[in-house]
Short mmCIF file of C-alpha atoms in Angstrom, two decimals:
data_model
loop_
_atom_site.label_atom_id
_atom_site.label_comp_id
_atom_site.label_asym_id
_atom_site.label_seq_id
_atom_site.Cartn_x
_atom_site.Cartn_y
_atom_site.Cartn_z
CA MET A 1 13.89 -31.26 17.36
CA PRO A 2 12.23 -28.09 15.30
CA VAL A 3 11.63 -25.01 17.54
CA LEU A 4 8.71 -22.45 16.52
CA ALA A 5 9.58 -19.06 18.38
CA ALA A 6 6.87 -16.52 17.98
CA TYR A 7 6.12 -12.76 19.26
CA ILE A 8 2.77 -11.88 20.21
CA GLY A 9 2.83 -8.25 19.50
CA ALA A 10 -0.42 -5.50 20.13
CA HIS A 11 -1.20 -5.66 16.43
CA ASP A 12 0.17 -8.71 14.93
CA VAL A 13 2.10 -11.81 15.52
CA THR A 14 5.81 -12.53 14.13
CA GLY A 15 7.71 -15.88 14.36
CA LEU A 16 10.70 -18.36 13.35
CA ILE A 17 10.53 -21.94 12.64
CA TYR A 18 13.80 -23.37 13.17
CA LYS A 19 15.35 -26.67 11.93
CA SER A 20 18.96 -25.71 11.87
CA SER A 21 21.28 -22.97 11.01
CA GLU A 22 20.68 -23.65 7.46
CA GLU A 23 17.06 -24.32 7.32
CA TYR A 24 14.64 -21.43 9.11
CA THR A 25 11.64 -19.46 8.19
CA PHE A 26 10.48 -16.19 9.21
CA TRP A 27 6.43 -15.36 9.03
CA ASN A 28 4.23 -12.70 9.79
CA TYR A 29 0.33 -12.97 10.85
CA PRO A 30 -1.82 -9.62 10.73
CA TYR A 31 -4.11 -10.62 13.63
CA VAL A 32 -3.79 -11.47 17.36
CA TYR A 33 -6.47 -12.82 19.70
CA SER A 34 -9.11 -10.13 20.84
CA PRO A 35 -11.41 -11.27 23.39
CA GLU A 36 -14.04 -8.99 22.45
CA LEU A 37 -14.19 -10.24 18.88
CA PHE A 38 -13.44 -13.73 19.29
CA SER A 39 -14.41 -15.24 22.42
CA ALA A 40 -17.91 -16.38 21.41
CA PHE A 41 -16.70 -18.80 19.28
CA THR A 42 -12.92 -19.63 20.04
CA THR A 43 -10.66 -19.50 22.90
CA GLU A 44 -7.28 -18.23 23.11
CA THR A 45 -5.23 -21.13 22.84
CA SER A 46 -7.37 -22.59 20.30
CA PHE A 47 -6.78 -19.12 18.32
CA TYR A 48 -2.88 -19.36 18.68
CA ARG A 49 -3.17 -23.39 18.30
CA ALA A 50 -4.88 -22.96 14.78
CA LEU A 51 -2.12 -20.25 13.98
CA PHE A 52 0.84 -22.36 14.79
CA ASP A 53 -0.43 -25.26 13.28
CA GLN A 54 -0.68 -23.70 9.88
CA MET A 55 2.58 -21.73 10.07
CA CYS A 56 4.20 -25.31 10.68
CA LYS A 57 2.31 -27.21 7.82
CA ASP A 58 3.69 -24.05 5.19
CA VAL A 59 7.19 -25.66 6.01
CA ASP A 60 6.09 -29.33 6.13
CA LEU A 61 6.10 -29.85 9.94
CA LYS A 62 3.17 -30.54 12.41
CA LEU A 63 3.01 -28.45 15.92
CA SER A 64 3.72 -31.78 17.66
CA ASP A 65 6.96 -31.93 15.81
CA CYS A 66 8.25 -28.52 17.27
CA ASP A 67 9.34 -27.16 20.60
CA VAL A 68 7.01 -23.77 21.22
CA ILE A 69 8.62 -20.88 23.07
CA LEU A 70 6.68 -17.56 23.10
CA SER A 71 7.23 -13.89 23.93
CA GLY A 72 4.74 -11.03 23.87
CA PHE A 73 4.11 -7.38 24.28
CA LEU A 74 4.65 -6.72 27.00
CA GLU A 75 4.50 -10.12 28.66
CA PRO A 76 3.52 -13.17 26.59
CA PRO A 77 -0.38 -14.76 27.05
CA LYS A 78 -0.42 -17.69 29.10
CA ILE A 79 -1.54 -20.22 26.45
CA ASP A 80 -2.10 -24.05 26.98
CA LEU A 81 -0.01 -25.38 24.40
CA GLY A 82 2.81 -27.02 26.25
CA LEU A 83 5.18 -24.10 25.85
CA LYS A 84 8.65 -24.83 26.57
CA MET A 85 9.73 -21.08 27.29
CA TYR A 86 7.92 -17.86 28.05
CA ILE A 87 9.99 -14.62 28.23
CA SER A 88 8.95 -11.07 28.30
CA MET A 89 9.83 -8.47 25.28
CA TYR A 90 11.64 -6.46 27.97
CA GLU A 91 13.94 -9.49 28.60
CA LEU A 92 14.59 -9.90 25.16
CA LEU A 93 15.68 -6.29 24.55
CA LEU A 94 17.90 -6.03 27.67
CA ARG A 95 19.68 -9.16 25.79
CA THR A 96 19.97 -7.34 22.45
CA GLU A 97 23.83 -6.69 22.00
CA GLN A 98 24.72 -5.88 18.42
CA TYR A 99 22.07 -3.04 18.38
CA TYR A 100 20.34 -0.63 20.80
CA PRO A 101 16.75 -1.61 20.17
CA ILE A 102 13.70 0.69 20.10
CA MET A 103 10.46 -1.20 19.64
CA ILE A 104 7.25 0.70 18.25
CA ASN A 105 3.60 -0.25 17.81
CA ASN A 106 0.49 1.88 17.14
CA TYR A 107 0.38 3.04 20.64
CA ALA A 108 3.81 2.72 22.54
CA VAL A 109 7.53 3.15 22.36
CA ALA A 110 9.87 0.99 24.17
CA THR A 111 13.76 0.48 24.80
CA LYS A 112 15.90 -1.23 27.23
CA ASP A 113 15.40 2.11 29.40
CA GLN A 114 12.36 3.56 28.57
CA ILE A 115 8.97 2.78 27.77
CA PHE A 116 5.96 5.16 26.87
CA SER A 117 2.49 4.48 26.01
CA SER A 118 -0.43 6.72 24.86
CA LYS A 119 -4.06 6.53 24.97
CA PRO A 120 -5.46 6.46 21.53
CA LEU A 121 -7.81 9.30 21.88
CA GLN A 122 -7.56 12.04 24.74
CA TYR A 123 -9.03 15.76 24.59
CA PRO A 124 -7.59 18.76 26.42
CA ALA A 125 -10.01 19.95 29.16
CA GLY A 126 -12.89 21.91 27.89
CA GLU A 127 -12.31 21.00 23.99
CA THR A 128 -15.28 19.83 22.11
CA GLN A 129 -15.06 15.88 21.57
CA ASP A 130 -15.28 14.67 17.75
CA PRO A 131 -17.51 11.81 17.33
CA VAL A 132 -15.89 10.78 14.30
CA GLU A 133 -12.50 10.94 15.61
CA GLU A 134 -14.10 9.12 18.85
CA ASP A 135 -15.51 6.10 16.50
CA PHE A 136 -12.01 6.28 14.64
CA ALA A 137 -10.18 5.83 17.76
CA ALA A 138 -12.50 3.02 19.13
CA ASN A 139 -12.23 1.06 16.22
CA LEU A 140 -8.55 0.92 16.29
CA SER A 141 -8.69 -0.28 19.74
CA LEU A 142 -11.74 -2.74 19.38
CA TYR A 143 -9.95 -4.32 16.14
CA PRO A 144 -6.16 -4.44 17.03
CA GLN A 145 -5.50 -5.73 13.45
CA VAL A 146 -6.97 -2.50 11.85
CA VAL A 147 -4.41 -1.16 9.15
CA VAL A 148 -4.14 2.95 8.93
CA SER A 149 -3.27 3.19 5.22
CA ASP A 150 -4.04 6.53 4.63
CA LEU A 151 -1.24 9.50 5.09
CA VAL A 152 -3.40 11.70 6.97
CA SER A 153 -4.45 9.19 9.66
CA ARG A 154 -0.73 7.86 9.92
CA VAL A 155 0.75 11.21 10.78
CA GLU A 156 -1.85 11.99 13.33
CA MET A 157 -1.51 9.03 15.22
CA ASP A 158 2.24 9.15 15.25
CA SER A 159 1.93 12.99 16.09
CA LYS A 160 -0.19 11.47 19.22
CA LEU A 161 2.54 9.06 20.03
CA LEU A 162 5.24 11.31 19.63
CA GLN A 163 3.46 13.42 22.39
CA THR A 164 3.66 10.85 25.11
CA VAL A 165 7.65 10.88 24.70
CA GLN A 166 9.51 13.19 26.73
CA ASN A 167 13.31 13.46 27.20
CA PHE A 168 13.89 10.44 24.63
CA LYS A 169 17.50 9.65 24.88
CA VAL A 170 19.77 6.43 22.98
CA PRO A 171 23.33 5.82 22.86
CA ALA A 172 25.11 6.97 19.84
CA GLU A 173 28.12 4.63 19.78
CA LYS A 174 25.78 1.39 19.22
CA PRO A 175 23.68 0.85 16.02
CA ILE A 176 19.89 1.40 16.43
CA VAL A 177 17.72 -0.79 15.29
CA PHE A 178 13.77 -0.22 14.92
CA LEU A 179 11.23 -3.03 15.19
CA GLY A 180 8.01 -3.85 16.10
CA CYS A 181 4.70 -3.82 14.32
CA ARG A 182 4.91 -0.05 13.36
CA PHE A 183 7.71 -1.09 10.72
CA ASN A 184 6.35 -4.05 9.09
CA THR A 185 4.88 -4.27 5.66
CA LEU A 186 1.83 -3.73 6.36
CA HIS A 187 1.41 -1.07 9.23
CA GLY A 188 4.27 1.41 7.80
CA ILE A 189 4.40 3.98 5.33
CA GLU A 190 8.16 4.24 4.36
CA ASP A 191 8.38 7.99 4.19
CA VAL A 192 6.55 8.29 7.37
CA ASN A 193 8.32 5.62 9.09
CA THR A 194 11.67 7.65 8.25
CA MET A 195 10.08 11.14 9.65
CA LEU A 196 9.32 9.10 12.99
CA ILE A 197 13.02 7.90 13.37
CA LEU A 198 14.00 11.67 12.76
CA GLN A 199 11.63 13.15 15.41
CA LEU A 200 12.44 10.41 18.25
CA LEU A 201 16.05 10.93 17.51
CA GLN A 202 16.28 14.42 19.25
CA GLY A 203 20.07 14.27 20.67
CA THR A 204 23.40 15.78 18.75
CA GLY A 205 25.03 12.75 17.41
CA ALA A 206 25.90 9.98 14.16
CA TYR A 207 23.43 7.32 14.39
CA ASP A 208 23.58 4.09 12.22
CA ILE A 209 20.03 3.02 11.93
CA PHE A 210 18.43 -0.23 11.09
CA VAL A 211 14.90 -1.17 10.53
CA ASP A 212 13.79 -4.95 11.31
CA SER A 213 10.53 -5.50 9.63
CA ASN A 214 10.51 -9.29 10.48
CA ASP A 215 11.41 -8.63 14.35
CA SER A 216 14.27 -10.96 13.75
CA THR A 217 16.47 -9.53 16.72
CA ILE A 218 14.01 -10.47 19.53
CA LEU A 219 12.97 -13.87 17.79
CA THR A 220 16.75 -14.64 17.63
CA ASN A 221 17.27 -13.44 20.54
CA LEU A 222 14.27 -15.84 22.17
CA LEU A 223 16.10 -18.82 20.07
CA ARG A 224 19.44 -18.11 21.39
CA ILE A 225 18.04 -18.15 25.04
CA TYR A 226 16.18 -21.38 24.30
CA LEU A 227 19.13 -23.22 22.51
CA GLY A 228 21.82 -21.73 25.09
CA LYS A 229 23.91 -21.13 22.01
CA ASP A 230 24.04 -18.97 18.87
CA PRO A 231 21.62 -20.28 16.28
CA GLY A 232 23.64 -19.09 13.35
CA ILE A 233 20.48 -17.25 11.72
CA THR A 234 21.94 -15.21 8.75
CA VAL A 235 18.76 -12.78 8.81
CA HIS A 236 19.88 -9.20 9.81
CA PRO A 237 17.73 -5.88 10.08
CA GLU A 238 18.34 -3.65 6.75
CA LYS A 239 20.54 -0.65 7.11
CA LEU A 240 18.25 2.54 6.51
CA ALA A 241 20.68 5.29 6.73
CA THR A 242 23.43 7.20 8.79
CA LEU A 243 21.69 10.23 10.40
CA ILE A 244 23.85 13.14 11.53
CA SER A 245 21.82 15.31 13.63
CA ILE A 246 23.38 18.62 14.69
CA PRO A 247 21.02 21.77 15.52
CA SER A 248 22.53 24.43 13.64
CA GLY A 249 23.97 25.37 10.29
CA ILE A 250 26.68 22.93 8.79
CA GLU A 251 29.77 23.48 6.51
CA CYS A 252 30.19 19.66 5.26
CA LEU A 253 33.20 18.19 2.96
CA ILE A 254 32.14 14.93 1.52
CA ALA A 255 34.92 12.57 0.23
CA SER A 256 34.11 9.52 -1.55
CA GLN A 257 35.72 6.28 -2.20
CA ILE A 258 37.00 7.10 -5.53
CA GLY A 259 38.99 10.61 -4.57
CA THR A 260 36.16 13.12 -5.61
CA SER A 261 34.90 15.53 -3.18
CA GLN A 262 32.17 18.22 -2.77
CA ILE A 263 31.59 21.03 -0.20
CA ILE A 264 28.15 21.83 1.18
CA ASP A 265 26.53 24.35 3.30
CA LEU A 266 23.74 22.99 5.23
CA GLU A 267 21.30 25.38 6.73
CA LYS A 268 19.92 25.39 10.16
CA ASP A 269 16.33 24.15 10.72
CA LYS A 270 16.44 21.86 7.61
CA ILE A 271 16.63 18.28 6.87
CA PHE A 272 19.06 16.98 3.92
CA VAL A 273 19.24 13.41 2.08
CA LEU A 274 22.20 12.71 0.26
CA PRO A 275 21.87 9.03 -1.55
CA LEU A 276 24.57 7.00 -0.46
CA PRO A 277 24.77 3.24 -1.06
CA LYS A 278 24.76 1.08 2.57
CA GLU A 279 27.88 -0.88 0.80
CA GLU A 280 29.69 2.52 0.20
CA ARG A 281 31.99 4.22 2.55
CA THR A 282 32.47 8.15 2.48
CA LYS A 283 34.50 10.54 4.78
CA ILE A 284 32.81 13.47 5.88
CA MET A 285 33.93 16.66 7.57
CA LEU A 286 31.51 18.85 9.60
CA LYS A 287 32.40 22.08 10.85
CA PRO A 288 29.21 23.17 12.86
CA ALA A 289 28.46 26.92 13.69
CA GLY A 290 30.74 27.82 16.58
CA ASN A 291 31.83 24.41 17.10
CA PRO A 292 34.98 22.36 16.50
CA GLN A 293 35.14 20.42 13.06
CA VAL A 294 34.16 16.64 13.25
CA GLU A 295 35.28 13.99 10.86
CA ARG A 296 33.95 10.50 10.37
CA ILE A 297 33.87 7.84 8.03
CA VAL A 298 29.97 6.86 7.32
CA SER A 299 28.06 4.57 5.08
CA GLY A 300 25.01 4.78 3.67
CA GLY A 301 21.24 2.87 3.07
CA LYS A 302 18.30 2.63 2.07
CA SER A 303 17.61 6.38 2.46
CA GLY A 304 21.24 7.08 2.12
CA LEU A 305 22.92 9.73 4.37
CA ILE A 306 20.43 11.92 5.88
CA PHE A 307 21.62 15.19 7.60
CA ASP A 308 19.17 16.79 10.30
CA THR A 309 20.11 20.09 11.54
CA ARG A 310 16.74 21.01 13.18
CA THR A 311 16.80 22.99 16.50
CA GLY A 312 13.53 21.75 17.52
CA LYS A 313 11.62 18.49 16.72
CA THR A 314 7.99 19.30 18.13
CA ASP A 315 5.49 19.22 15.24
CA PHE A 316 5.52 16.12 13.43
CA ALA A 317 3.21 16.86 10.63
CA SER A 318 4.97 20.50 9.56
CA ALA A 319 8.23 18.01 9.89
CA TYR A 320 6.77 15.38 7.52
CA ARG A 321 5.85 18.17 4.81
CA GLN A 322 9.29 19.67 4.85
CA TYR A 323 10.99 16.10 4.73
CA SER A 324 8.63 14.88 2.00
CA SER A 325 8.64 18.28 0.39
CA PHE A 326 12.63 18.19 0.33
CA ILE A 327 12.63 14.22 -1.41
CA ARG A 328 9.99 15.53 -4.25
CA SER A 329 11.61 18.67 -5.50
CA ALA A 330 15.48 17.32 -4.88
CA GLY A 331 14.77 13.67 -5.86
CA GLY A 332 17.11 12.75 -3.00
CA ASP A 333 20.06 14.83 -4.10
CA ILE A 334 21.79 17.81 -2.28
CA LYS A 335 22.14 20.50 -4.93
#
């Protein structure tokens, strides 16, 4: 029997309709049920029944043909659709094995080990309130589907979110996958997304970074738990970059697969980007100031190989200006 697996996030709904390991479809819907907006004319159950009906119709199915299984942020809503399984987002993160998952929406950052959340608007004691900013934050809370598309507002929202994140730690030995509505095609601005990732990963280390714009990581886990076996899905998160994060100046030797090599000196408190396809493997030898030499084999990704030598990562807006300025002036190349 076909299975409809859905994740109801804070701002959107992602889903997977699975017929077999050869036939399945991921989908995204940019709205969630809001009692303040919709309760006068529809219930939560009716809202999601209509959504799931349409998603099934798009692949020549009826909702009644499918087993429906559900997750959500933080817990799935208890809707009356004869669901076969409910499971929390946290449980799905815990069961993610291939990657270390980091879920981000407009107001929260969640991992297997930590969760941080921010208020849409909070003023320090004694600070004058801005009516325009208050209205903006109120609308974002009332209308969860609102997409912040201008650069200034996106950076301001990310800055507020980052202020709530303290002592954030992730393991460097596993690939890291970023998922959640913050990384879908509607809510994200690509270079701001990359800068948000660099701000979060504050420890020293080498990180393989992936981005999951379909929430395929948690939807596949949801389906695997229900079926009791690997569903054979071959859609995987996209490799964004390899990040080398060392808070000091670095002397770096880069040796390509074809035998060419280049020595570069990376200044402290800078961000450098080297274009490197995800299929290409490159040897790098790093000699951080005052530390032993480190040798690694790395691959690139959509954004290549990123070196972050900053000793502090506190000001998101300034860091984003530095990063975007480097990309514009260097064209993505280390000179």
